[in-house]
Structure formats: structure tokens, C-alpha cells
Short mmCIF file of C-alpha atoms in Angstrom, two decimals:
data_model
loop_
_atom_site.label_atom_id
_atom_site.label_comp_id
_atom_site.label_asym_id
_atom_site.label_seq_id
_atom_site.Cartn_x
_atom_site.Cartn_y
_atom_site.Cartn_z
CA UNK A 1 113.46 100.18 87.25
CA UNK A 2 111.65 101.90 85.00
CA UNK A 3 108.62 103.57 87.96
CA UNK A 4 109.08 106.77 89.89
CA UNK A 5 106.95 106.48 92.99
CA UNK A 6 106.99 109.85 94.36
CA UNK A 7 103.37 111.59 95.43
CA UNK A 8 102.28 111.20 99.36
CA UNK A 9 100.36 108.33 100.72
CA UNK A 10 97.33 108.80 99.51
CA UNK A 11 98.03 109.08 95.78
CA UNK A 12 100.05 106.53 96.62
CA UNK A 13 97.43 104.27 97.66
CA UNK A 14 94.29 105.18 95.82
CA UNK A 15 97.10 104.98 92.23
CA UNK A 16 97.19 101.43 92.26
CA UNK A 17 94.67 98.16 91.82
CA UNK A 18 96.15 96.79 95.07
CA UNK A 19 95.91 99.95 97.37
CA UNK A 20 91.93 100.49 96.58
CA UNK A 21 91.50 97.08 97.82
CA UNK A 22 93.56 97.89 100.81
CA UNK A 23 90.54 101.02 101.04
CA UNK A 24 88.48 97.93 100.72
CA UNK A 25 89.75 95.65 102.27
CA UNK A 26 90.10 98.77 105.96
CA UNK A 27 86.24 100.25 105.33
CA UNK A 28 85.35 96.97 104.74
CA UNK A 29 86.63 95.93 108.83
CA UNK A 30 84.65 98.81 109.87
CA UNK A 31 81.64 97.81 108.25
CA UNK A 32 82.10 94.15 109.33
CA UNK A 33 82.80 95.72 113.52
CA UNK A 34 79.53 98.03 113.08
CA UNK A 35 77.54 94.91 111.92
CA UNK A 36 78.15 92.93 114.31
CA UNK A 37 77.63 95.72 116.95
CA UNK A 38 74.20 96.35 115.34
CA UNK A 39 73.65 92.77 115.37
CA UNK A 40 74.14 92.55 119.37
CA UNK A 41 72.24 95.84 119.92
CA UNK A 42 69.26 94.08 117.82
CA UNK A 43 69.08 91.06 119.74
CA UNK A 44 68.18 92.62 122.64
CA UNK A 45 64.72 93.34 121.20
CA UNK A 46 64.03 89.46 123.11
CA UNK A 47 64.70 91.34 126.41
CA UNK A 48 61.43 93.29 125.83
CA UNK A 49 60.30 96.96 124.67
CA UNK A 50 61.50 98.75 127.50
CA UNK A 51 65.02 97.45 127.52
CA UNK A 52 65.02 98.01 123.57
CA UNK A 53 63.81 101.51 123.71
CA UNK A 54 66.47 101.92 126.87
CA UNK A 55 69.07 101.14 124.28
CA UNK A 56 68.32 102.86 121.66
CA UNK A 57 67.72 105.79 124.00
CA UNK A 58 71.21 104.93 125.59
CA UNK A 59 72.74 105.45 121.99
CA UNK A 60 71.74 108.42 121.38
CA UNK A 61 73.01 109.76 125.54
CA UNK A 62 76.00 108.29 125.05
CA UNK A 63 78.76 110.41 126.23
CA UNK A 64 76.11 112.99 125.52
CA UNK A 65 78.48 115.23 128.07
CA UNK A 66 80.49 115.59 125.83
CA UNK A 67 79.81 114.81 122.19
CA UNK A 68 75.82 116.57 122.75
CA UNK A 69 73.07 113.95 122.71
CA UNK A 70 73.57 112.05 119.57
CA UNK A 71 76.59 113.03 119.23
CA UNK A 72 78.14 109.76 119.05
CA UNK A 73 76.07 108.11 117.23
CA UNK A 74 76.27 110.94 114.40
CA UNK A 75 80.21 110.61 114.49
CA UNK A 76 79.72 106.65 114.29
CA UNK A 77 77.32 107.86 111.04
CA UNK A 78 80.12 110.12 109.60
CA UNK A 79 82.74 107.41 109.66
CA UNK A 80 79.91 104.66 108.22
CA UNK A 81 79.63 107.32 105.15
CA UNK A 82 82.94 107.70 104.27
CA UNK A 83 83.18 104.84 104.67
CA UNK A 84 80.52 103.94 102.17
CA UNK A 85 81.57 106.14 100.25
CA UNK A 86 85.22 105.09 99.86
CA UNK A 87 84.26 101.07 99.56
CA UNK A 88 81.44 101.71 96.71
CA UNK A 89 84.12 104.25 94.37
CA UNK A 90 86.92 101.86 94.76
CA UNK A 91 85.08 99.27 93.93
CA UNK A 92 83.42 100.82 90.65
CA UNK A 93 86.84 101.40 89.81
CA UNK A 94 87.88 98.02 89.97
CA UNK A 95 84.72 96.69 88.47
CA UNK A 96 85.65 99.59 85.30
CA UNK A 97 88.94 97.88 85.30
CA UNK A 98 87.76 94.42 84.93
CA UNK A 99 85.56 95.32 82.43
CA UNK A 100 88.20 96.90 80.27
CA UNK A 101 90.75 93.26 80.97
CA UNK A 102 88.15 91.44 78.93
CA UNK A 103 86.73 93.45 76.33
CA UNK A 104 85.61 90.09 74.15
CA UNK A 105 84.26 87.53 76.68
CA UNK A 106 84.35 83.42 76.43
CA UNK A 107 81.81 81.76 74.11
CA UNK A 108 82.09 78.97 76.72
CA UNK A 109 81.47 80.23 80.30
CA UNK A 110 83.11 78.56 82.50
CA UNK A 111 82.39 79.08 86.22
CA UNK A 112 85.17 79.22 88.34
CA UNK A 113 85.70 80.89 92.13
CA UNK A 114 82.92 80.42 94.43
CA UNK A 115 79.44 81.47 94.40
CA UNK A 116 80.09 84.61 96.88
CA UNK A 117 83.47 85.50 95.17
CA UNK A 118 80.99 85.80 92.34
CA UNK A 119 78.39 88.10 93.41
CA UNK A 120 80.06 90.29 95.51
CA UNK A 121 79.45 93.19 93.06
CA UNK A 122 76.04 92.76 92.43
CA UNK A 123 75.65 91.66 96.08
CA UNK A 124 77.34 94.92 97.31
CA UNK A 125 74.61 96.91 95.34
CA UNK A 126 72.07 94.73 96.77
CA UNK A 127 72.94 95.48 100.05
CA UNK A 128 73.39 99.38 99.55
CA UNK A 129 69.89 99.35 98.29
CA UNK A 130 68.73 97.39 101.60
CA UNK A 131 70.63 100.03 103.52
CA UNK A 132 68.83 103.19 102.31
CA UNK A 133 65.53 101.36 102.35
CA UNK A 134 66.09 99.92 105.87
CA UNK A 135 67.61 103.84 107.26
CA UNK A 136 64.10 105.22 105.91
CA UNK A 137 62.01 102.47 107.28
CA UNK A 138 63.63 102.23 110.52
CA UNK A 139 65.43 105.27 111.40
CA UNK A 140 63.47 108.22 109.92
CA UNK A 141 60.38 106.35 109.75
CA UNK A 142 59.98 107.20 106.27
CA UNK A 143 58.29 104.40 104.86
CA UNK A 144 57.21 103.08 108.29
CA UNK A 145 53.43 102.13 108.94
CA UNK A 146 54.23 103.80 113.00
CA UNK A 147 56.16 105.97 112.62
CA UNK A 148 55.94 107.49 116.29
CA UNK A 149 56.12 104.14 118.08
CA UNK A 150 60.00 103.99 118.81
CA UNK A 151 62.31 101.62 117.75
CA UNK A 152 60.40 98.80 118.72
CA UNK A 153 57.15 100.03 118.10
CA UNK A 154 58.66 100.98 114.65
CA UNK A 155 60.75 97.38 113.99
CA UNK A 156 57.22 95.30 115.14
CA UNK A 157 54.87 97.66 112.73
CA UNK A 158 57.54 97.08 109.59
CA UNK A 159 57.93 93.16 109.96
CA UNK A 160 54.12 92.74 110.46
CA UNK A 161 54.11 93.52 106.26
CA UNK A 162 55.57 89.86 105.35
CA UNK A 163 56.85 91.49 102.37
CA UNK A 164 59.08 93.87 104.49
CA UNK A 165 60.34 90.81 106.58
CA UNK A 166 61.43 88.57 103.66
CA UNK A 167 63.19 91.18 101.35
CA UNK A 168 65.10 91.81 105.21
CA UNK A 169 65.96 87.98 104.85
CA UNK A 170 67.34 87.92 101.43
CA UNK A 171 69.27 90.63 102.56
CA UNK A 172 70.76 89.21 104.94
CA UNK A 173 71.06 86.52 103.17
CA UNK A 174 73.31 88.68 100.65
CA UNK A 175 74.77 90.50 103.21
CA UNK A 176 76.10 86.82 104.52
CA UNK A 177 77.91 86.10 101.31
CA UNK A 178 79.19 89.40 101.07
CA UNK A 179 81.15 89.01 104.26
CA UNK A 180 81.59 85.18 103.70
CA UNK A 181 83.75 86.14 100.63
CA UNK A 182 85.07 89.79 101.89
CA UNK A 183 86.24 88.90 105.33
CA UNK A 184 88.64 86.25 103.63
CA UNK A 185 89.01 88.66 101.00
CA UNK A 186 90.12 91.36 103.11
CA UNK A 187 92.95 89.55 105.16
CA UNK A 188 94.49 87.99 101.84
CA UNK A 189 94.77 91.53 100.55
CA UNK A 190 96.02 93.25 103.75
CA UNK A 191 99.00 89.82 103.02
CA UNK A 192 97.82 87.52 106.02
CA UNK A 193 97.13 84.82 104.09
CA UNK A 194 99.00 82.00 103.61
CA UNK A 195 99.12 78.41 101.66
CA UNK A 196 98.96 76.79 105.69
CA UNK A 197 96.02 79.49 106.75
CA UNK A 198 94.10 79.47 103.85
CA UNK A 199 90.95 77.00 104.21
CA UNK A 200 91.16 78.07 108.03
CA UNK A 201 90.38 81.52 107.36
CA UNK A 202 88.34 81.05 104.64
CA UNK A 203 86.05 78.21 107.27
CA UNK A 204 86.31 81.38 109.72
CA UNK A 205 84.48 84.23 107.31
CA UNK A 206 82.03 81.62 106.49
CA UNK A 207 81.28 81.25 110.18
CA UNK A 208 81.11 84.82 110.73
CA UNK A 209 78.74 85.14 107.95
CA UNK A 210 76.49 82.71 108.90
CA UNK A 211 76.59 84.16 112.37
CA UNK A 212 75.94 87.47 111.37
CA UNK A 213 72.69 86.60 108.88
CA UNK A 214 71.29 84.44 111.46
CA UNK A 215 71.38 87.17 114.14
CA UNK A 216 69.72 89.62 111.97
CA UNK A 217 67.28 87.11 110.39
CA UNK A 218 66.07 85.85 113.49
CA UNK A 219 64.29 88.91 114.55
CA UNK A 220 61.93 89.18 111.25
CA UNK A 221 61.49 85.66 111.90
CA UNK A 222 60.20 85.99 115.47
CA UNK A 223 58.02 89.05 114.70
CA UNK A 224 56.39 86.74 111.99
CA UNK A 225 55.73 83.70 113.84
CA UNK A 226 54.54 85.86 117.06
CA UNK A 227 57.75 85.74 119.46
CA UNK A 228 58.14 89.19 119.47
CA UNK A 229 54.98 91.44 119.38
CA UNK B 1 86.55 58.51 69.37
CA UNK B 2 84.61 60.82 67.37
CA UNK B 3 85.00 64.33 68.33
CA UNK B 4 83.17 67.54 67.16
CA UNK B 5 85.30 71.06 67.59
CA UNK B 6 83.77 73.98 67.58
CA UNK B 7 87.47 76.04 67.37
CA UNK B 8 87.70 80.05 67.35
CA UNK B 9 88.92 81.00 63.96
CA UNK B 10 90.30 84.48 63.33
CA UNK B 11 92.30 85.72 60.23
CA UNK B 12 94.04 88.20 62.01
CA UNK B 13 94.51 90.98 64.40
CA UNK B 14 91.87 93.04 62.79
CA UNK B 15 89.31 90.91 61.69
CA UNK B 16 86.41 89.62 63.09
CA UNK B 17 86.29 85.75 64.13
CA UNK B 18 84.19 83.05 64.85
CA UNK B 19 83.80 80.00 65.60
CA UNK B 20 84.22 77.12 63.19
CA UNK B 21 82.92 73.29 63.43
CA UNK B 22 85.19 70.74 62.59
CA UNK B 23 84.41 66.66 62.80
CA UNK B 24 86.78 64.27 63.80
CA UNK B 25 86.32 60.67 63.66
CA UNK B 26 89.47 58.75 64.05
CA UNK B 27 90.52 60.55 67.31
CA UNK B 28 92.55 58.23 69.54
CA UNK B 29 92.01 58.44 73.36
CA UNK B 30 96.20 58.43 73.55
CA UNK B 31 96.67 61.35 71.47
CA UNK B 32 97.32 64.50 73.26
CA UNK B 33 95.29 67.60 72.61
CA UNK B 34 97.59 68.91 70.22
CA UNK B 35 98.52 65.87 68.58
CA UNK B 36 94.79 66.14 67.96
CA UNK B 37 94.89 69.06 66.40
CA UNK B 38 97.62 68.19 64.26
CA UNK B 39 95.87 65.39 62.89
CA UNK B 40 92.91 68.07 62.15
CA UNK B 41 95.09 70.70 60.49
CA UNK B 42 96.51 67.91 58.24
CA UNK B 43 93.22 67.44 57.20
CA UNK B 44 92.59 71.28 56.75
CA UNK B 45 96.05 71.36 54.51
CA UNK B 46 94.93 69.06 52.42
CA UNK B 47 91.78 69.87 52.04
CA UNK B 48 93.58 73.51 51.00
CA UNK B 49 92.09 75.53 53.65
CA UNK B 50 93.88 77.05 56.68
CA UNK B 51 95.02 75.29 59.46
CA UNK B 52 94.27 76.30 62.61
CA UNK B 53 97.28 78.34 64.33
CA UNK B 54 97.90 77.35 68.02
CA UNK B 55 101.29 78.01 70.24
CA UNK B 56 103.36 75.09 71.03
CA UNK B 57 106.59 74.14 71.79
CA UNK B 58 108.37 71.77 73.80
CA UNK B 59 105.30 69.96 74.60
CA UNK B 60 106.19 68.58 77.97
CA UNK B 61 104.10 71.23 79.81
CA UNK B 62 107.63 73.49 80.97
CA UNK B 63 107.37 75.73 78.27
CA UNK B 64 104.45 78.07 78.93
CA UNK B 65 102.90 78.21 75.15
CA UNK B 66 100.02 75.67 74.55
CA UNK B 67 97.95 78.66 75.75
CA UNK B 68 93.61 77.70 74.76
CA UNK B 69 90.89 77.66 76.54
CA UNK B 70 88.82 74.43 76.31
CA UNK B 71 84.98 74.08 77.41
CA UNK B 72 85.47 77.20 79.03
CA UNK B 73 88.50 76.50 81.07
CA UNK B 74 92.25 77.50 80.20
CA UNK B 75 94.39 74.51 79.60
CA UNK B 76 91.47 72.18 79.68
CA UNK B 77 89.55 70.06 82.67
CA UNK B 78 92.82 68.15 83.70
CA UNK B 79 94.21 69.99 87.13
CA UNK B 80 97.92 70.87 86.99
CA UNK B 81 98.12 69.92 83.19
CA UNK B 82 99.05 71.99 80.39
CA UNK B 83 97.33 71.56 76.99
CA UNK B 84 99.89 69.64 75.41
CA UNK B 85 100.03 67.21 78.51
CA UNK B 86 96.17 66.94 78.57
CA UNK B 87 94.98 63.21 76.67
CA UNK B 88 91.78 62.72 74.64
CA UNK B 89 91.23 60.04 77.53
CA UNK B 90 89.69 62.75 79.04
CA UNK B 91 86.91 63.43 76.72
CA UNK B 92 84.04 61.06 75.73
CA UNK B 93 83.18 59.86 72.28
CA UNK B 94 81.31 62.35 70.58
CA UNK B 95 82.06 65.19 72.87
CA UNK B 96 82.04 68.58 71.37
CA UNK B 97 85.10 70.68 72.53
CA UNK B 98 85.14 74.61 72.42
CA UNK B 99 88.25 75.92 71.91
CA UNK B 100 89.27 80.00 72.10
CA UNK B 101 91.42 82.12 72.54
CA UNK B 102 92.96 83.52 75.77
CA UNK B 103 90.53 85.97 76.25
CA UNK B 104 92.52 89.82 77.90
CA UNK B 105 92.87 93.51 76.66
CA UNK B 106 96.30 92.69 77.37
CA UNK B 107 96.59 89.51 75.49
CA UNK B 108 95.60 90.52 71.73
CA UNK B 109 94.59 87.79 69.21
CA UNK B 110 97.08 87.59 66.68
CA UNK B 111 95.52 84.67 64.63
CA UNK B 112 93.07 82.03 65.51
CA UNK B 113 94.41 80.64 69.19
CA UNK B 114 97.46 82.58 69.12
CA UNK B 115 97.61 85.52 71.33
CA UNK B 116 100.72 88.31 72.10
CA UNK B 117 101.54 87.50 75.62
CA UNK B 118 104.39 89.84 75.56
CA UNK B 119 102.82 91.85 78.34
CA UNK B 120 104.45 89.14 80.42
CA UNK B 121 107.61 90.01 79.07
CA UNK B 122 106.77 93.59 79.93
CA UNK B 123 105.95 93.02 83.73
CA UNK B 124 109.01 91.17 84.13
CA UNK B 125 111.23 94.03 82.75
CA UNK B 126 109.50 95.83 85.56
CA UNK B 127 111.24 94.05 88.15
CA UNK B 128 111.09 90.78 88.36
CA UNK B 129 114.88 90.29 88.40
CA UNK B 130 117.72 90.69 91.20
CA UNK B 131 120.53 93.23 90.16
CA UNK B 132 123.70 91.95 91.49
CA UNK B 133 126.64 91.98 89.49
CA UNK B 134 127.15 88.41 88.17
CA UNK B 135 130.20 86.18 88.39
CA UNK B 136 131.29 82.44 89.67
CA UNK B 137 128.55 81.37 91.80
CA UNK B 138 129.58 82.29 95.89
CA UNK B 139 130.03 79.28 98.33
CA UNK B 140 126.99 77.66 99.36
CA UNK B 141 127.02 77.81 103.04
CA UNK B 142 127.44 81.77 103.16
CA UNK B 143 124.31 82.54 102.32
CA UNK B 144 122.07 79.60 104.52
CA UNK B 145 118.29 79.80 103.01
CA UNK B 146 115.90 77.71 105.28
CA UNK B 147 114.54 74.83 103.50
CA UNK B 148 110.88 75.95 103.50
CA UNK B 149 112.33 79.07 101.75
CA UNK B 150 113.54 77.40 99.32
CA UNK B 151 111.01 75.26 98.62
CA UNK B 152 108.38 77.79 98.44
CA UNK B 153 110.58 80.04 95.66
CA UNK B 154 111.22 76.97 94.15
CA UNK B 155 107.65 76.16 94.07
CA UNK B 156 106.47 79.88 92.66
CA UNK B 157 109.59 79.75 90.41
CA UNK B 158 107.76 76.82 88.64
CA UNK B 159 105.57 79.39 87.28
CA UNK B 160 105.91 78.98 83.10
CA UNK B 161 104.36 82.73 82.43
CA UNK B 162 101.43 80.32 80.52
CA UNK B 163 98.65 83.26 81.15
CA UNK B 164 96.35 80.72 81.73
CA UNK B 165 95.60 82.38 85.32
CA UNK B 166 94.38 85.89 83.33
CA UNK B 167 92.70 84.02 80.92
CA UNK B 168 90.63 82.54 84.12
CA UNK B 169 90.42 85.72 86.20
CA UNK B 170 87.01 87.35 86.20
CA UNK B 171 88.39 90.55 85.81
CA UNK B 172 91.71 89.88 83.77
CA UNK B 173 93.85 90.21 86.63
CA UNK B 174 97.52 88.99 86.26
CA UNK B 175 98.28 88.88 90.11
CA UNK B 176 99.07 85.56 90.43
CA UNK B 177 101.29 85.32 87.74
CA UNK B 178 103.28 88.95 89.08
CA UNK B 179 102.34 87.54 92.40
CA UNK B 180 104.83 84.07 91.11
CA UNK B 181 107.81 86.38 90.75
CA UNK B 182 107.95 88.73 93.68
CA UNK B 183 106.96 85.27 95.75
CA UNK B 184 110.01 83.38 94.25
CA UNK B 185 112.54 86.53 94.72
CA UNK B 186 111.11 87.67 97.81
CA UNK B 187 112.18 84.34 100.06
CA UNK B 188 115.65 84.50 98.89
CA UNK B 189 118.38 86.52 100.31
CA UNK B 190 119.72 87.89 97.44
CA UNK B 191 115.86 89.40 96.29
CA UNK B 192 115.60 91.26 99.92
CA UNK B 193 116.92 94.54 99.07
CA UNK B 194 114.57 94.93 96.24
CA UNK B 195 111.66 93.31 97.42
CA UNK B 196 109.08 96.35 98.66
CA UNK B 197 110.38 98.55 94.97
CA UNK B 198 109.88 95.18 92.59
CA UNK B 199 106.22 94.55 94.16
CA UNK B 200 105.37 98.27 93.37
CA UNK B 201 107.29 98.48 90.49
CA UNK B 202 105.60 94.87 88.77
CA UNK B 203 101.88 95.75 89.86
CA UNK B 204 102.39 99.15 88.24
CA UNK B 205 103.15 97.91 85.17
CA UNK B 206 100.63 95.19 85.37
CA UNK B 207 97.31 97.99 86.00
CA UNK B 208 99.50 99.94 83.42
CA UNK B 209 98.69 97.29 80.75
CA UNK B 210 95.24 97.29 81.43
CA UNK B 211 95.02 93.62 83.60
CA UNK B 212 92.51 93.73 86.00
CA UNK B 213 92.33 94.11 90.06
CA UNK B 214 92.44 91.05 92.10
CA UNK B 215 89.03 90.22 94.10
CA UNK B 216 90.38 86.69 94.86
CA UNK B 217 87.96 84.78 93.60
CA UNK B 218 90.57 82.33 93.61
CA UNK B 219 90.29 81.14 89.29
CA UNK B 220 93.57 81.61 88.70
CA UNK B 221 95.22 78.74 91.23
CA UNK B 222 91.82 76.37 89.84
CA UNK B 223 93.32 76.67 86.39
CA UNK B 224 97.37 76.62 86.91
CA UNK B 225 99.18 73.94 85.48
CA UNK B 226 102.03 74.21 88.02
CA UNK B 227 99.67 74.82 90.94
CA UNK B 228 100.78 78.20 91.93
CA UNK B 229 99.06 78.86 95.37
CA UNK B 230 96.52 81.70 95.94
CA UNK B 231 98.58 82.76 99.02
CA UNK B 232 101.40 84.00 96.89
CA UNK B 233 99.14 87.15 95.88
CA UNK B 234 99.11 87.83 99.52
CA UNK B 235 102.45 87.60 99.87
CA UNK B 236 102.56 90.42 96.64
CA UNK B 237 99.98 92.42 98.61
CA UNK B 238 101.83 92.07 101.77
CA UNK B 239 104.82 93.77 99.93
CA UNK B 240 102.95 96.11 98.18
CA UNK B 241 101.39 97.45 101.48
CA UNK B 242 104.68 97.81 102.85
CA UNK B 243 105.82 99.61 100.22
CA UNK B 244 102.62 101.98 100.03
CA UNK B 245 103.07 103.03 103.77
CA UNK B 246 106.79 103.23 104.07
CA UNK B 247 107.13 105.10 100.28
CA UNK B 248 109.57 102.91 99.05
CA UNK B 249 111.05 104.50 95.73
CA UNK B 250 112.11 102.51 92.65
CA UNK B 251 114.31 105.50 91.41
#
């Protein structure tokens, strides 16, 4: 054989198509565990302010004897960024490398794969946008119209500007098919796929997705119709 | 049946084609898509202008080189059919066809429909072979192979190296034809002791010739005329992985 595969791990990894989607496919877990953690953490914004300002207090003590108070959640912020940043650069890289395959496209487009195989790019970008919109509106309090009033105070006075609430929809909406396609995604190209498993686990990261966007959605929803003031 | 063709017509490796309309009106709905053709490019001939060029040969779908796209898909609407298995029975009278090219960096128009698939060649050479010394075959029973084995190598051994699965791909990915080869190999005994190096070893050369990455849309198994599953590519990432964490060396 005509390769020498010598280099550590890393190089190893990160040198082929197939090991940046196993980056992918491993940041891609932790976002998916993180989401649905935020997801629960939201809903509890039904249980009143008190117990949602409790929690979001309680975050931030969290083994505060030992990490300092945030301390966890900054570590949980660390691995999110690296995260982040790993996903997005192996995925330009990929996306470069697809656009080099086909230098001279079809005069004919056909459409093949489904519609959330084929956003997922455009999708991803989508959602990174939502991200550092949604950290400056609701965490920092940026672009918040109460800024001061905690994190419920803060999530009631955002989704009170209809605008605010429906771009949250759509991108959860995005954020849906971007897990509908990536969960499956993900355990084909860590190899647990297989011809028996396939429409199972493909049925499965719909489901998730679907779970997850209509956990998020919900609370917009309920601020809008006057569930949650 | 009267058929309009709007057909991709290129000189030659350099130039700079387009696509050409051609009327048909004595199409017959048992003709094949080649036979088709044929009947155009006798008109072209005598008419003294070029024929179209197109691959072809044993046209009984086994051989891998009807390779065109048609209305956007490669090897035409007909699942598990290759072009020269695919019937004008499947158009309507006065359809308009397009027919290109495959389209890949790695699969350069030569003329007209005809691309160089020798990158195919190429990723084979990489690996997809099992280096044991040959002579008479051993007796059967020595080495037992379970019958779902055998019937899923079989089954990814079916694969005729069309390119019909890049041509597909979003991103010009050749996984599930590499994915084909290290599938068949890797259920039989006599592939085991080079199954982590020849999964490296084939998707190395594969990003090497500038296919794409895999993002499993899943285009490639729509489009195969032998109906190689999408779960053989996670069989070749399975491999690969293995391979990436344990270091497995080709050398």
C-alpha cells in the first residue's frame, strides 16, 4: 500500500474527510446533551419567577466550593466554545471540499437527500447567528429591553417584541432540522449504522428534533399568548 | 414518441461545451436509452456532423460504463437501472430529456458524455484488494463464512464502479463507492487482516483526488443501480475510526 500513516492522533484525525466528521459528529453529541439540558432548565420558567430565578441562581452556585461561583457554568462555556469552534472549522473544510468535487455544476438540478440533509450548512450558520444574538439578548442583556430584571424578568421583556419571539421560532425551527439530520448523521459516521437500524434511527433523530424545537418554542409561544407574564 | 434532447456537447477536454437540442420523432417506447441515442447519432453521421460520444459496453447493466445523467439524475428516473437497461417507456411523448455529463473534479470530461473515471481505478490500487499468495482454491469448509456475511459482501461486491453515486453526491463524495469495497472485503475472512489499513489507505486516496466528504445526505444509494446500501459507509467509517484511534499503519 502505497500510504504511510505515521503522525499522532490528532493529525491523524483532523488529516482526513472522515475524521473531521468524527470532530463533528463528538462536538456535535455535546451540543445535542447541552440542548436538551437547556431545554429542561427552560421549561421550568411554567413553575414561576422565583423557581426560575432559583435556577438560574443555582447554576451559577453550583459546586461554587469548589469551582468559585460560576465556575461551572464558565467551564460548561469553555467546552461549548471549543466546541463551536471545532464543529464550524471542520465543517468549512468540508463545505471547501465539496465545493472543489464539483467545480461545473448540473444544468438540470436534481434534488436528492432530504430537505434537512440539505440545509444543514446554511442551517448551521443560521443557528450560530441565533446563538450570538440570543447570548447578548439573554445573557449579557445586550440587546435586552430589561436588562436588570433577571432571567425571567429578562426572557418576559425580550418575547413581549413579537419580532424577537418569531425569529426564536424559526430558529428553532432550524435548529430542529439541524439535529433531525445530524443526530442520524452523527451515529452513521461514528459506524453504528446499519441496513437493519437505519429508518429506526433516522425515525429516532426526527423525534428528538421535534422534541427539542417544541420545548424551546413553547416558551415564546406562552409569553405571546399571556401564559407566562 | 417524439422526444426533444437537450444533450451536453463538448469537443474536448479543453473546450468549452454546451448544450445542444436535438428532435426525435420516431422514438419507440421499447428502445433503450442508448439504442435511442444510436438511432440519433445515425442521424448526426449522416447528416455529417458529430455524433454524440457516450460510454457503453455490455449493455446489460454489469458493466459499469453507460455513465449520464438524465433530468438531473445519474442513470435516469428508473431505481436500480443502469442507462442502458432504462426503456423510453419511461418517458412521455414529447418529453424533453437533459442529458450531461458526470459532473466531479475527479471525473474530467473527455468528450461530450464521456468522462475519465480512472480515479476509480486509482482508489482501488489503494487497497481494495486482499494480498494472499494465490493458488488452487482451499477446501470450502475450512474457512466457514456465516451466510449473512456472505450475502452482504456479495451484495456490496455487486458494486460496478458506475460513479453514478459521485455524480449524485452534493459534495462529490465517493464514499459509497470506497465504502462498496472495504464492505465486501471486510465480512470475509480472508480481508480481516487488512481491514483497519485498506479503509485508511482507500479514503486517503479518495480526499487525495479531490472527492468530497460524506454528510450522508443519502444521494448516492437513491441513484445506485445495484442498490448499494447507505449503511456500508458506516461500516467504512466504523473501520476508519478504528484505525484513527488504534494508528493502524499501511507501511
Amino acid at each position: 500500500m502505497v500510504l504511510t500513516q505515521q503522525r499522532n492522533i490528532v493529525t491523524r484525525t483532523w488529516g482526513s474527510s472522515v475524521g473531521k466528521k468524527f470532530v463533528m459528529a463528538v462536538t456535535g453529541v455535546i451540543f445535542l446533551l447541552y440542548v436538551i439540558a437547556h431545554m429542561i432548565g427552560n421549561l421550568k420558567i411554567f413553575f414561576g419567577r422565583e423557581t426560575f430565578d432559583a435556577y438560574s441562581e443555582h447554576l451559577r452556585t453550583l459546586g461554587a466550593d469548589i469551582f468559585g461561583y460560576s465556575g461551572v457554568l464558565w467551564i460548561i462555556r469553555v467546552v461549548l466554545i471549543a466546541a463551536v469552534v471545532l464543529h464550524m472549522v471542520a465543517a468549512f473544510s468540508l463545505w471547501y471540499k465539496a465545493k472543489r468535487a464539483r467545480p461545473v455544476g448540473y444544468q438540470h438540478k436534481g434534488h436528492q437527500g432530504s430537505y434537512a440533509a440539505r440545509t444543514m450548512r446554511w442551517g448551521g450558520v443560521i443557528i450560530a447567528l441565533f446563538v450570538i444574538w440570543h447570548i447578548l439578548d439573554l445573557t449579557t442583556g445586550t440587546v435586552n429591553p430589561d436588562p436588570a430584571g433577571g432571567a425571567y424578568g429578562k426572557l418576559v421583556a425580550s418575547f413581549d417584541r413579537p419580532v424577537v419571539a418569531i425569529f426564536y421560532i424559526v430558529a428553532m425551527v432550524a435548529l430542529s432540522f439541524h439535529i433531525s439530520h445530524g443526530l442520524w448523521s452523527g451515529i452513521q459516521t461514528l459506524g453504528g449504522n446499519s441496513a437493519v437500524k437505519q429508518h429506526a434511527l433516522k425515525s429516532f433523530s426526527i423525534g428528538v428534533g421535534v422534541v427539542v424545537a417544541v420545548g424551546f418554542a413553547i416558551i415564546p409561544v406562552s409569553v405571546m399568548i399571556g401564559l407566562v407574564r | 414518441m417524439r422526444i426533444t434532447l437537450r444533450v451536453w456537447r463538448q469537443k474536448n477536454a479543453d473546450a468549452k461545451g454546451k448544450m445542444e437540442k436535438y428532435k426525435l420523432d420516431d422514438v419507440e417506447e421499447d428502445m433503450s436509452f442508448l439504442e435511442m441515442l444510436d438511432v440519433l447519432n445515425e442521424k448526426l453521421v449522416l447528416a455529417d456532423e458529430d455524433p454524440i460520444s457516450f460510454d457503453h459496453d455490455c449493455r446489460e447493466g454489469i458493466c459499469g460504463s453507460c455513465a449520464m445523467v438524465i433530468n438531473g439524475t445519474p442513470h435516469g428516473p428508473q431505481k436500480n437501472t443502469t442507462t442502458c437497461q432504462l426503456h423510453m417507456r419511461h418517458f412521455k411523448d414529447g418529453d424533453t430529456i437533459d442529458v450531461e455529463p458526470w459532473r466531479a473534479r475527479a471525473f474530467p470530461v473527455i468528450k461530450d458524455l464521456v468522462t475519465d473515471r480512472s480515479a476509480f481505478d486509482q482508489i482501488i490500487q489503494a487497497g481494495g484488494y486482499v494480498s494472499v499468495n494465490t493458488g488452487s482454491a482451499p477446501e470450502a469448509h475450512a474457512t466457514p463464512v456465516d451466510k449473512v456475511s456472505a450475502d452482504d459482501a456479495f451484495d456490496a461486491a455487486t458494486c460496478i464502479g458506475c460513479g453514478a453515486c459521485v455524480a449524485a453526491c452534493p459534495n462529490g463524495s465517493s464514499m459509497l463507492f470506497t465504502s462498496a469495497k472495504v464492505t465486501h472485503l471486510g465480512l470475509l475472512p480472508q480481508g480481516q487482516p487488512e481491514r483497519q489499513t485498506r479503509a485508511i489507505s482507500m479514503l486517503a486516496k479518495q480526499d487525495e483526488l479531490d472527492f468530497g466528504g460524506c454528510t450522508n445526505v443519502g444521494a448516492c444509494a437513491e441513484v445506485c443501480p445495484k442498490g448499494i446500501p447507505l449503511a456500508s459507509i458506516s461500516r467504512l467509517n466504523h473501520d476508519v475510526l478504528g484505525a484513527t484511534l488504534t494508528g493502524a499503519r499501511a507501511d
